[in-house]
Tab-separated table of C-alpha atoms in Angstrom:
chain	number	residue	atom	x	y	z
Y	1	UNK	CA	-15.481	-4.710	-65.429
Y	2	UNK	CA	-11.981	-4.449	-63.991
Y	3	UNK	CA	-10.045	-2.459	-61.401
Y	4	UNK	CA	-7.444	-0.100	-62.821
Y	5	UNK	CA	-5.721	0.859	-59.568
Y	6	UNK	CA	-5.161	-0.328	-56.001
Y	7	UNK	CA	-7.587	2.301	-54.768
Y	8	UNK	CA	-10.360	1.116	-57.064
Y	9	UNK	CA	-9.781	-2.570	-56.297
Y	10	UNK	CA	-9.987	-1.956	-52.550
Y	11	UNK	CA	-13.091	0.162	-53.115
Y	12	UNK	CA	-14.789	-2.744	-54.910
Y	13	UNK	CA	-13.955	-5.130	-52.066
Y	14	UNK	CA	-15.117	-2.644	-49.448
Y	15	UNK	CA	-18.431	-2.202	-51.259
Y	16	UNK	CA	-18.810	-6.014	-51.514
Y	17	UNK	CA	-18.563	-5.915	-55.310
Y	18	UNK	CA	-15.939	-8.627	-55.950
Y	19	UNK	CA	-17.369	-9.501	-59.368
Y	20	UNK	CA	-16.367	-6.024	-60.540
Y	21	UNK	CA	-12.742	-7.149	-60.105
Y	22	UNK	CA	-13.124	-10.070	-62.518
Y	23	UNK	CA	-11.266	-9.128	-65.697
Y	24	UNK	CA	-8.492	-7.272	-63.875
Y	25	UNK	CA	-5.064	-8.295	-65.224
Y	26	UNK	CA	-2.197	-9.069	-62.882
Y	27	UNK	CA	0.449	-6.371	-63.018
Y	28	UNK	CA	3.216	-4.568	-61.148
Y	29	UNK	CA	0.679	-3.651	-58.433
Y	30	UNK	CA	-1.585	-6.704	-58.060
Y	31	UNK	CA	-1.280	-10.488	-57.920
Y	32	UNK	CA	-4.259	-12.811	-57.473
Y	33	UNK	CA	-4.116	-15.988	-55.416
Y	34	UNK	CA	-6.612	-18.817	-55.522
Y	35	UNK	CA	-6.962	-20.799	-52.324
Y	36	UNK	CA	-6.163	-24.527	-52.154
Y	37	UNK	CA	-7.093	-26.520	-49.020
Y	38	UNK	CA	-3.929	-25.327	-47.249
Y	39	UNK	CA	-4.718	-21.644	-47.785
Y	40	UNK	CA	-3.200	-19.060	-50.171
Y	41	UNK	CA	0.295	-20.034	-49.015
Y	42	UNK	CA	1.088	-23.424	-47.493
Y	43	UNK	CA	3.308	-22.280	-44.632
Y	44	UNK	CA	3.851	-25.854	-43.479
Y	45	UNK	CA	6.334	-26.204	-46.355
Y	46	UNK	CA	9.594	-24.435	-47.156
Y	47	UNK	CA	8.270	-23.651	-50.624
Y	48	UNK	CA	5.184	-21.930	-49.211
Y	49	UNK	CA	7.286	-19.811	-46.860
Y	50	UNK	CA	9.612	-18.801	-49.687
Y	51	UNK	CA	6.714	-17.954	-52.013
Y	52	UNK	CA	5.179	-15.611	-49.430
Y	53	UNK	CA	8.502	-13.866	-48.718
Y	54	UNK	CA	9.328	-13.655	-52.427
Y	55	UNK	CA	5.979	-12.107	-53.388
Y	56	UNK	CA	6.139	-9.526	-50.592
Y	57	UNK	CA	9.737	-8.525	-51.379
Y	58	UNK	CA	9.001	-8.300	-55.122
Y	59	UNK	CA	6.086	-5.895	-54.642
Y	60	UNK	CA	8.097	-3.809	-52.202
Y	61	UNK	CA	10.840	-3.488	-54.826
Y	62	UNK	CA	8.295	-2.565	-57.502
Y	63	UNK	CA	6.655	0.366	-55.720
Y	64	UNK	CA	4.173	-1.483	-53.535
Y	65	UNK	CA	1.192	-3.635	-54.380
Y	66	UNK	CA	-1.593	-5.963	-53.307
Y	67	UNK	CA	-1.619	-9.740	-52.924
Y	68	UNK	CA	-5.319	-10.489	-53.301
Y	69	UNK	CA	-6.308	-13.953	-52.096
Y	70	UNK	CA	-9.639	-15.376	-53.212
Y	71	UNK	CA	-9.553	-14.972	-57.006
Y	72	UNK	CA	-8.525	-17.469	-59.659
Y	73	UNK	CA	-6.378	-15.934	-62.404
Y	74	UNK	CA	-5.669	-17.419	-65.837
Y	75	UNK	CA	-3.856	-16.336	-68.985
Y	76	UNK	CA	-5.894	-16.619	-72.166
Y	77	UNK	CA	-4.438	-16.881	-75.661
Y	78	UNK	CA	-5.776	-13.439	-76.511
Y	79	UNK	CA	-4.300	-11.723	-73.436
Y	80	UNK	CA	-0.767	-10.758	-72.453
Y	81	UNK	CA	-1.152	-11.249	-68.697
Y	82	UNK	CA	-3.036	-13.516	-66.342
Y	83	UNK	CA	-6.475	-12.096	-65.590
Y	84	UNK	CA	-8.767	-12.610	-62.606
Y	85	UNK	CA	-11.480	-14.841	-64.049
Y	86	UNK	CA	-13.311	-16.265	-61.039
Y	87	UNK	CA	-14.103	-15.335	-57.423
Y	88	UNK	CA	-13.031	-17.977	-54.900
Y	89	UNK	CA	-13.793	-16.579	-51.411
Y	90	UNK	CA	-12.785	-18.818	-48.524
Y	91	UNK	CA	-12.993	-19.445	-44.791
Y	92	UNK	CA	-10.918	-17.196	-42.513
Y	93	UNK	CA	-9.634	-20.253	-40.665
Y	94	UNK	CA	-7.310	-21.012	-43.587
Y	95	UNK	CA	-5.136	-17.977	-42.758
Y	96	UNK	CA	-3.208	-17.388	-39.550
Y	97	UNK	CA	-2.181	-13.746	-40.022
Y	98	UNK	CA	0.256	-13.946	-37.088
Y	99	UNK	CA	2.079	-16.783	-38.837
Y	100	UNK	CA	2.189	-14.742	-42.045
Y	101	UNK	CA	3.715	-11.796	-40.150
Y	102	UNK	CA	6.325	-14.019	-38.548
Y	103	UNK	CA	7.430	-15.532	-41.873
Y	104	UNK	CA	7.766	-12.107	-43.511
Y	105	UNK	CA	9.678	-10.732	-40.511
Y	106	UNK	CA	12.048	-13.723	-40.557
Y	107	UNK	CA	12.750	-13.974	-44.281
Y	108	UNK	CA	12.527	-10.425	-45.674
Y	109	UNK	CA	15.012	-7.611	-45.107
Y	110	UNK	CA	14.613	-4.785	-44.387
Y	111	UNK	CA	11.595	-5.176	-42.135
Y	112	UNK	CA	8.439	-4.119	-43.968
Y	113	UNK	CA	5.220	-2.745	-42.474
Y	114	UNK	CA	2.952	-5.153	-44.317
Y	115	UNK	CA	-0.779	-4.884	-43.547
Y	116	UNK	CA	-3.476	-7.562	-43.683
Y	117	UNK	CA	-7.172	-7.000	-44.404
Y	118	UNK	CA	-10.264	-9.173	-44.684
Y	119	UNK	CA	-13.237	-8.348	-46.903
Y	120	UNK	CA	-16.610	-10.096	-46.937
Y	121	UNK	CA	-18.274	-11.689	-49.944
Y	122	UNK	CA	-21.940	-10.618	-50.335
Y	123	UNK	CA	-24.129	-12.713	-48.045
Y	124	UNK	CA	-26.960	-12.872	-50.565
Y	125	UNK	CA	-24.884	-14.677	-53.212
Y	126	UNK	CA	-26.406	-18.168	-53.660
Y	127	UNK	CA	-23.354	-19.493	-55.509
Y	128	UNK	CA	-20.400	-18.916	-53.177
Y	129	UNK	CA	-19.633	-17.492	-49.743
Y	130	UNK	CA	-16.643	-16.569	-47.637
Y	131	UNK	CA	-14.068	-13.829	-47.498
Y	132	UNK	CA	-11.139	-12.265	-49.326
Y	133	UNK	CA	-7.709	-11.787	-47.759
Y	134	UNK	CA	-5.518	-8.903	-48.952
Y	135	UNK	CA	-1.858	-8.385	-48.128
Y	136	UNK	CA	-0.940	-4.739	-48.645
Y	137	UNK	CA	2.781	-4.352	-49.337
Y	138	UNK	CA	4.325	-0.868	-48.989
Y	139	UNK	CA	6.833	0.512	-51.440
Y	140	UNK	CA	10.400	0.435	-50.220
Y	141	UNK	CA	11.895	3.952	-50.457
Y	142	UNK	CA	14.413	4.330	-53.257
Y	143	UNK	CA	17.171	5.031	-50.743
Y	144	UNK	CA	16.523	1.652	-49.041
Y	145	UNK	CA	16.325	-0.524	-52.146
Y	146	UNK	CA	16.480	-3.497	-52.414
Y	147	UNK	CA	14.280	-5.827	-50.369
Y	148	UNK	CA	15.994	-9.191	-49.999
Y	149	UNK	CA	14.706	-12.685	-49.195
Y	150	UNK	CA	17.233	-14.144	-46.768
Y	151	UNK	CA	16.949	-17.650	-48.194
Y	152	UNK	CA	17.275	-19.326	-51.549
Y	153	UNK	CA	15.352	-22.418	-52.576
Y	154	UNK	CA	16.302	-25.667	-54.344
Y	155	UNK	CA	14.494	-27.158	-57.328
Y	156	UNK	CA	12.721	-29.582	-55.001
Y	157	UNK	CA	11.420	-26.796	-52.763
Y	158	UNK	CA	13.919	-26.805	-49.880
Y	159	UNK	CA	15.202	-23.578	-48.347
Y	160	UNK	CA	18.927	-22.896	-48.632
Y	161	UNK	CA	20.490	-21.251	-45.600
Y	162	UNK	CA	23.241	-18.635	-45.958
Y	163	UNK	CA	21.906	-17.573	-49.338
Y	164	UNK	CA	19.697	-14.730	-50.511
Y	165	UNK	CA	17.710	-13.517	-53.497
Y	166	UNK	CA	16.374	-10.178	-54.724
Y	167	UNK	CA	12.895	-10.662	-56.253
Y	168	UNK	CA	11.601	-8.059	-58.700
Y	169	UNK	CA	8.115	-7.743	-60.158
Y	170	UNK	CA	8.103	-8.080	-63.962
Y	171	UNK	CA	4.614	-7.449	-65.289
Y	172	UNK	CA	2.442	-10.270	-63.922
Y	173	UNK	CA	5.386	-12.453	-62.893
Y	174	UNK	CA	8.283	-12.334	-60.458
Y	175	UNK	CA	11.898	-12.541	-61.599
Y	176	UNK	CA	15.175	-12.237	-59.706
Y	177	UNK	CA	17.830	-9.569	-59.958
Y	178	UNK	CA	20.679	-10.999	-62.095
Y	179	UNK	CA	24.079	-11.572	-60.479
Y	180	UNK	CA	25.750	-8.976	-62.716
Y	181	UNK	CA	23.230	-6.347	-61.601
Y	182	UNK	CA	23.749	-7.257	-57.934
Y	183	UNK	CA	27.512	-6.882	-58.404
Y	184	UNK	CA	27.057	-3.460	-60.040
Y	185	UNK	CA	24.753	-2.239	-57.263
Y	186	UNK	CA	27.224	-3.332	-54.566
Y	187	UNK	CA	30.034	-1.462	-56.243
Y	188	UNK	CA	27.893	1.622	-56.829
Y	189	UNK	CA	27.033	1.604	-53.126
Y	190	UNK	CA	30.666	1.383	-52.109
Y	191	UNK	CA	31.588	4.258	-54.390
Y	192	UNK	CA	28.733	6.363	-53.049
Y	193	UNK	CA	29.889	5.782	-49.482
Y	194	UNK	CA	33.312	7.129	-50.337
Y	195	UNK	CA	31.770	10.296	-51.786
Y	196	UNK	CA	29.920	13.163	-50.174
Y	197	UNK	CA	26.975	12.486	-47.906
Y	198	UNK	CA	23.804	13.117	-49.908
Y	199	UNK	CA	21.452	15.825	-48.703
Y	200	UNK	CA	18.277	14.703	-47.000
Y	201	UNK	CA	15.270	15.644	-49.095
Y	202	UNK	CA	11.711	16.286	-47.996
Y	203	UNK	CA	9.324	13.522	-49.128
Y	204	UNK	CA	7.495	14.554	-52.287
Y	205	UNK	CA	4.108	14.007	-50.655
Y	206	UNK	CA	4.793	16.555	-47.901
Y	207	UNK	CA	3.449	19.693	-49.565
Y	208	UNK	CA	4.329	22.242	-46.884
Y	209	UNK	CA	3.994	25.089	-49.390
Y	210	UNK	CA	0.363	24.128	-50.043
Y	211	UNK	CA	-0.365	24.243	-46.311
Y	212	UNK	CA	1.256	27.664	-46.047
Y	213	UNK	CA	-0.719	28.965	-49.034
Y	214	UNK	CA	-4.034	27.699	-47.684
Y	215	UNK	CA	-3.282	29.069	-44.237
Y	216	UNK	CA	-2.607	32.487	-45.739
Y	217	UNK	CA	-5.820	32.376	-47.795
Y	218	UNK	CA	-7.762	31.598	-44.613
Y	219	UNK	CA	-5.898	34.241	-42.539
Y	220	UNK	CA	-4.951	31.533	-40.048
Y	221	UNK	CA	-1.194	32.117	-39.810
Y	222	UNK	CA	-1.335	32.171	-35.997
Y	223	UNK	CA	-4.253	29.761	-35.547
Y	224	UNK	CA	-3.742	26.119	-34.509
Y	225	UNK	CA	-4.831	24.145	-37.572
Y	226	UNK	CA	-5.325	20.469	-38.372
Y	227	UNK	CA	-4.285	19.842	-41.976
Y	228	UNK	CA	-5.281	16.896	-44.143
Y	229	UNK	CA	-3.312	16.255	-47.322
Y	230	UNK	CA	-3.630	13.721	-50.137
Y	231	UNK	CA	-0.998	13.582	-52.871
Y	232	UNK	CA	-0.564	11.204	-55.836
Y	233	UNK	CA	2.833	9.530	-55.664
Y	234	UNK	CA	3.137	9.678	-59.455
Y	235	UNK	CA	1.037	12.537	-60.916
Y	236	UNK	CA	0.344	12.399	-64.629
Y	237	UNK	CA	-0.219	16.037	-65.503
Y	238	UNK	CA	-3.249	18.280	-65.149
Y	239	UNK	CA	-6.216	16.715	-63.403
Y	240	UNK	CA	-8.811	15.866	-66.073
Y	241	UNK	CA	-12.137	17.677	-66.053
Y	242	UNK	CA	-11.378	20.032	-63.177
Y	243	UNK	CA	-13.774	22.692	-64.462
Y	244	UNK	CA	-15.956	20.563	-66.740
Y	245	UNK	CA	-19.651	19.935	-66.176
Y	246	UNK	CA	-19.822	17.205	-63.550
Y	247	UNK	CA	-16.125	17.668	-62.780
Y	248	UNK	CA	-14.408	18.304	-59.484
Y	249	UNK	CA	-15.639	21.902	-59.212
Y	250	UNK	CA	-19.226	20.634	-59.381
Y	251	UNK	CA	-18.425	17.909	-56.845
Y	252	UNK	CA	-17.131	20.502	-54.376
Y	253	UNK	CA	-20.131	22.724	-55.004
Y	254	UNK	CA	-22.646	19.915	-54.397
Y	255	UNK	CA	-21.009	17.636	-51.859
Y	256	UNK	CA	-22.621	14.378	-50.801
Y	257	UNK	CA	-22.227	14.904	-47.055
Y	258	UNK	CA	-23.651	12.932	-44.145
Y	259	UNK	CA	-25.435	16.066	-42.927
Y	260	UNK	CA	-26.086	19.497	-44.390
Y	261	UNK	CA	-23.517	22.285	-44.789
Y	262	UNK	CA	-24.244	23.552	-41.259
Y	263	UNK	CA	-22.598	20.375	-39.902
Y	264	UNK	CA	-18.902	19.566	-39.643
Y	265	UNK	CA	-17.865	18.829	-43.210
Y	266	UNK	CA	-16.160	20.560	-46.140
Y	267	UNK	CA	-19.253	22.067	-47.758
Y	268	UNK	CA	-20.165	25.736	-47.686
Y	269	UNK	CA	-23.477	27.546	-48.069
Y	270	UNK	CA	-21.911	30.963	-48.618
Y	271	UNK	CA	-18.900	30.392	-50.878
Y	272	UNK	CA	-18.161	28.440	-54.046
Y	273	UNK	CA	-14.903	26.848	-55.207
Y	274	UNK	CA	-12.780	29.390	-57.070
Y	275	UNK	CA	-10.142	28.709	-59.737
Y	276	UNK	CA	-6.658	28.993	-58.264
Y	277	UNK	CA	-3.563	28.462	-60.465
Y	278	UNK	CA	-5.143	25.588	-62.371
Y	279	UNK	CA	-6.754	24.186	-59.237
Y	280	UNK	CA	-9.584	25.076	-56.864
Y	281	UNK	CA	-9.912	26.916	-53.556
Y	282	UNK	CA	-12.942	26.545	-51.284
Y	283	UNK	CA	-13.035	28.587	-48.076
Y	284	UNK	CA	-15.388	28.140	-45.127
Y	285	UNK	CA	-15.082	31.443	-43.268
Y	286	UNK	CA	-13.340	30.969	-39.899
Y	287	UNK	CA	-13.744	27.200	-39.936
Y	288	UNK	CA	-11.301	26.081	-42.616
Y	289	UNK	CA	-11.030	25.351	-46.310
Y	290	UNK	CA	-9.873	23.107	-49.153
Y	291	UNK	CA	-7.188	23.643	-51.777
Y	292	UNK	CA	-6.885	21.315	-54.798
Y	293	UNK	CA	-3.876	21.880	-57.010
Y	294	UNK	CA	-3.774	21.419	-60.785
Y	295	UNK	CA	-2.385	17.875	-60.480
Y	296	UNK	CA	-4.964	16.615	-57.998
Y	297	UNK	CA	-3.186	17.031	-54.656
Y	298	UNK	CA	-5.653	18.075	-51.941
Y	299	UNK	CA	-4.999	20.098	-48.789
Y	300	UNK	CA	-7.714	20.599	-46.184
Y	301	UNK	CA	-7.462	22.873	-43.137
Y	302	UNK	CA	-9.716	22.702	-40.059
Y	303	UNK	CA	-9.281	25.364	-37.381
Y	304	UNK	CA	-8.676	23.983	-33.875
Y	305	UNK	CA	-10.854	26.724	-32.366
Y	306	UNK	CA	-14.411	26.982	-30.985
Y	307	UNK	CA	-15.533	27.682	-34.571
Y	308	UNK	CA	-14.636	24.153	-35.687
Y	309	UNK	CA	-12.716	21.414	-33.828
Y	310	UNK	CA	-13.417	22.991	-30.440
Y	311	UNK	CA	-17.127	23.492	-31.103
Y	312	UNK	CA	-19.096	23.752	-27.802
Y	313	UNK	CA	-16.049	22.580	-25.828
Y	314	UNK	CA	-14.899	25.947	-24.422
Y	315	UNK	CA	-17.074	25.348	-21.351
Y	316	UNK	CA	-15.102	22.224	-20.528
Y	317	UNK	CA	-11.605	23.698	-20.766
Y	318	UNK	CA	-9.464	24.691	-17.823
Y	319	UNK	CA	-6.430	26.953	-17.450
Y	320	UNK	CA	-7.141	28.564	-20.796
Y	321	UNK	CA	-6.704	25.304	-22.738
Y	322	UNK	CA	-8.883	24.646	-25.758
Y	323	UNK	CA	-10.588	21.277	-25.723
Y	324	UNK	CA	-11.292	19.462	-29.014
Y	325	UNK	CA	-14.691	17.871	-29.569
Y	326	UNK	CA	-14.347	14.160	-30.209
Y	327	UNK	CA	-17.529	14.128	-32.265
Y	328	UNK	CA	-16.525	17.102	-34.435
Y	329	UNK	CA	-13.009	15.736	-34.957
Y	330	UNK	CA	-14.380	12.381	-36.069
Y	331	UNK	CA	-17.034	13.809	-38.377
Y	332	UNK	CA	-14.753	16.288	-40.147
Y	333	UNK	CA	-12.077	13.590	-40.569
Y	334	UNK	CA	-14.503	11.068	-42.044
Y	335	UNK	CA	-16.034	13.703	-44.334
Y	336	UNK	CA	-12.604	14.597	-45.707
Y	337	UNK	CA	-11.928	11.017	-46.770
Y	338	UNK	CA	-15.470	10.479	-48.043
Y	339	UNK	CA	-14.803	13.397	-50.376
Y	340	UNK	CA	-11.207	12.679	-51.380
Y	341	UNK	CA	-11.166	8.871	-51.508
Y	342	UNK	CA	-14.365	8.729	-53.552
Y	343	UNK	CA	-14.019	11.695	-55.878
Y	344	UNK	CA	-10.340	12.645	-56.227
Y	345	UNK	CA	-8.225	9.488	-55.922
Y	346	UNK	CA	-9.968	7.745	-58.866
Y	347	UNK	CA	-9.025	10.668	-61.145
Y	348	UNK	CA	-5.286	9.890	-60.999
Y	349	UNK	CA	-3.995	6.390	-61.765
Y	350	UNK	CA	-1.390	6.280	-59.025
Y	351	UNK	CA	-0.763	5.211	-55.491
Y	352	UNK	CA	-1.549	8.056	-53.093
Y	353	UNK	CA	-0.176	9.264	-49.784
Y	354	UNK	CA	-2.447	10.713	-47.087
Y	355	UNK	CA	-0.988	12.988	-44.413
Y	356	UNK	CA	-2.170	14.772	-41.280
Y	357	UNK	CA	-0.349	17.761	-39.799
Y	358	UNK	CA	-1.348	19.284	-36.457
Y	359	UNK	CA	0.237	22.723	-36.448
Y	360	UNK	CA	0.644	24.844	-33.286
Y	361	UNK	CA	-1.444	22.493	-31.146
Y	362	UNK	CA	0.990	22.702	-28.228
Y	363	UNK	CA	1.342	26.478	-28.222
Y	364	UNK	CA	-0.386	28.246	-25.308
Y	365	UNK	CA	-3.201	27.785	-24.718
Y	366	UNK	CA	-2.645	24.129	-25.661
Y	367	UNK	CA	-5.256	22.084	-27.517
Y	368	UNK	CA	-6.489	19.139	-25.448
Y	369	UNK	CA	-8.326	15.908	-26.201
Y	370	UNK	CA	-9.946	13.396	-23.852
Y	371	UNK	CA	-10.789	9.706	-24.214
Y	372	UNK	CA	-14.410	8.722	-24.631
Y	373	UNK	CA	-17.283	10.904	-25.831
Y	374	UNK	CA	-17.662	14.641	-25.372
Y	375	UNK	CA	-18.389	15.549	-21.740
Y	376	UNK	CA	-21.895	16.055	-20.426
Y	377	UNK	CA	-20.594	18.216	-17.590
Y	378	UNK	CA	-17.274	20.024	-16.905
Y	379	UNK	CA	-15.469	17.417	-14.815
Y	380	UNK	CA	-16.145	14.390	-17.001
Y	381	UNK	CA	-13.171	12.999	-18.930
Y	382	UNK	CA	-9.441	13.538	-18.544
Y	383	UNK	CA	-8.213	16.026	-21.184
Y	384	UNK	CA	-4.667	15.439	-22.390
Y	385	UNK	CA	-2.592	18.293	-23.879
Y	386	UNK	CA	-0.996	18.088	-27.304
Y	387	UNK	CA	2.661	17.078	-27.033
Y	388	UNK	CA	3.974	18.749	-30.194
Y	389	UNK	CA	3.315	21.837	-32.295
Y	390	UNK	CA	4.602	20.210	-35.469
Y	391	UNK	CA	2.899	16.808	-35.638
Y	392	UNK	CA	3.367	15.409	-39.158
Y	393	UNK	CA	2.546	11.818	-40.150
Y	394	UNK	CA	1.588	10.030	-43.367
Y	395	UNK	CA	0.428	6.651	-44.674
Y	396	UNK	CA	-0.343	5.046	-48.019
Y	397	UNK	CA	-3.930	5.795	-48.994
Y	398	UNK	CA	-6.256	2.829	-48.576
Y	399	UNK	CA	-9.089	4.239	-50.681
Y	400	UNK	CA	-11.698	3.292	-48.071
Y	401	UNK	CA	-13.011	6.447	-46.308
Y	402	UNK	CA	-13.789	4.721	-43.006
Y	403	UNK	CA	-10.374	3.049	-42.866
Y	404	UNK	CA	-8.414	6.129	-43.952
Y	405	UNK	CA	-10.335	8.176	-41.369
Y	406	UNK	CA	-9.353	5.632	-38.729
Y	407	UNK	CA	-5.677	5.907	-39.748
Y	408	UNK	CA	-5.851	9.688	-39.488
Y	409	UNK	CA	-7.478	9.542	-36.044
Y	410	UNK	CA	-4.954	6.953	-34.898
Y	411	UNK	CA	-2.153	9.422	-35.607
Y	412	UNK	CA	-4.055	12.391	-34.156
Y	413	UNK	CA	-4.836	10.586	-30.904
Y	414	UNK	CA	-1.158	9.675	-30.498
Y	415	UNK	CA	-0.360	13.405	-30.435
Y	416	UNK	CA	-2.255	13.573	-27.120
Y	417	UNK	CA	-0.833	10.335	-25.706
Y	418	UNK	CA	-4.139	8.530	-26.297
Y	419	UNK	CA	-5.078	5.325	-28.064
Y	420	UNK	CA	-7.582	5.647	-30.904
Y	421	UNK	CA	-9.672	2.838	-29.422
Y	422	UNK	CA	-10.842	5.361	-26.820
Y	423	UNK	CA	-12.745	7.112	-29.622
Y	424	UNK	CA	-16.326	5.826	-29.294
Y	425	UNK	CA	-16.983	6.101	-33.028
Y	426	UNK	CA	-14.325	3.578	-34.092
Y	427	UNK	CA	-14.894	-0.106	-34.660
Y	428	UNK	CA	-11.921	-2.374	-35.297
Y	429	UNK	CA	-9.719	-0.671	-37.898
Y	430	UNK	CA	-12.308	1.814	-39.154
Y	431	UNK	CA	-14.566	4.683	-38.212
Y	432	UNK	CA	-18.136	3.437	-37.849
Y	433	UNK	CA	-20.391	5.797	-39.792
Y	434	UNK	CA	-23.516	4.316	-38.239
Y	435	UNK	CA	-22.285	5.192	-34.736
Y	436	UNK	CA	-21.773	8.799	-35.824
Y	437	UNK	CA	-25.241	8.939	-37.306
Y	438	UNK	CA	-26.776	7.589	-34.099
Y	439	UNK	CA	-25.265	10.565	-32.271
Y	440	UNK	CA	-27.256	13.183	-34.148
Y	441	UNK	CA	-30.448	11.225	-34.796
């Protein structure tokens, strides 16, 4: 087997299926690192520091990627690129993530929001044991190109101060931007500065028109709504098999939800997904709905009313405010990513952007949210009002439903001036499905 995208590779690691990654070639989006005794990068040496900074900058310049530590890669005579050929999980003590952050912050410009993740090797494997370390490098926006390493390096591995390099990913290797190209870019930048100021464009992943269309279909133009959106950064045409047997229409009609369609998910007992301009529309009466466009982009809408996000909370509101149920919010968020990460993202070979938009949450009567669980009586908890009626935030899709749900909740909680750790159904950097299930069992 092999992983053909970042989403699929992360999904294999999350499911503790590292052997499914064996056979994956290194490319513009992935590089495999075996682990010597000093760890993936020997940060006690100048060469190790430079290698880490170089690899991070190169992926950022190439549209983002993953540095996957714990696999041995090798190029065979019959293959063009190095291919992951062996799992080599290792002890977490070999990586000091704080040290990694510090090196990247010191040697790479501009500052990049690099993320670090650990994944476990299956405990029942008699051959090897340990963990995998993944460095997730975001794409640098075109307007901010290029990422620069603020040091050069000598042939004997010593850093050179007052020098810099521009690494670029070239297939399964890293090269450096030639001097002639650097000169041209500098001059192009100077000429652009002398010209007119370019107009600011809306990010491609922010599909406001899709939110407006879904809101109109649901007759929720004046209703506070929490939107979820997932958009491929590089769509490749019509989504394959949208209406085919076993395709996305069938998936939406027969959703694999944690509970039945009476619970807080995106299934419906009374309606079926309808064709809509090459895509699909699924409505759920007054609760919300889903819109999938012809290219795979998904928009979900959940009403912030007693019919959905405020379910059973109207008794605990004061001054006309509408309190949001922590349990309902968490379940509907997790169910969205269980559906989209598992069944839509794999259909398009691209990086994806997830987005949440809380619309009209601060309009009177304001939506409120409290830390902790839902109240057992009216005075329990300290509800906080929404601080904006146009809350709009995005992140690169991780492909792991529990982690993407956590990211969504982290942004939603910030709207109310709360930390996501006050949500009782989170655990570390993810939503804990088992904790949710304990609630209704």
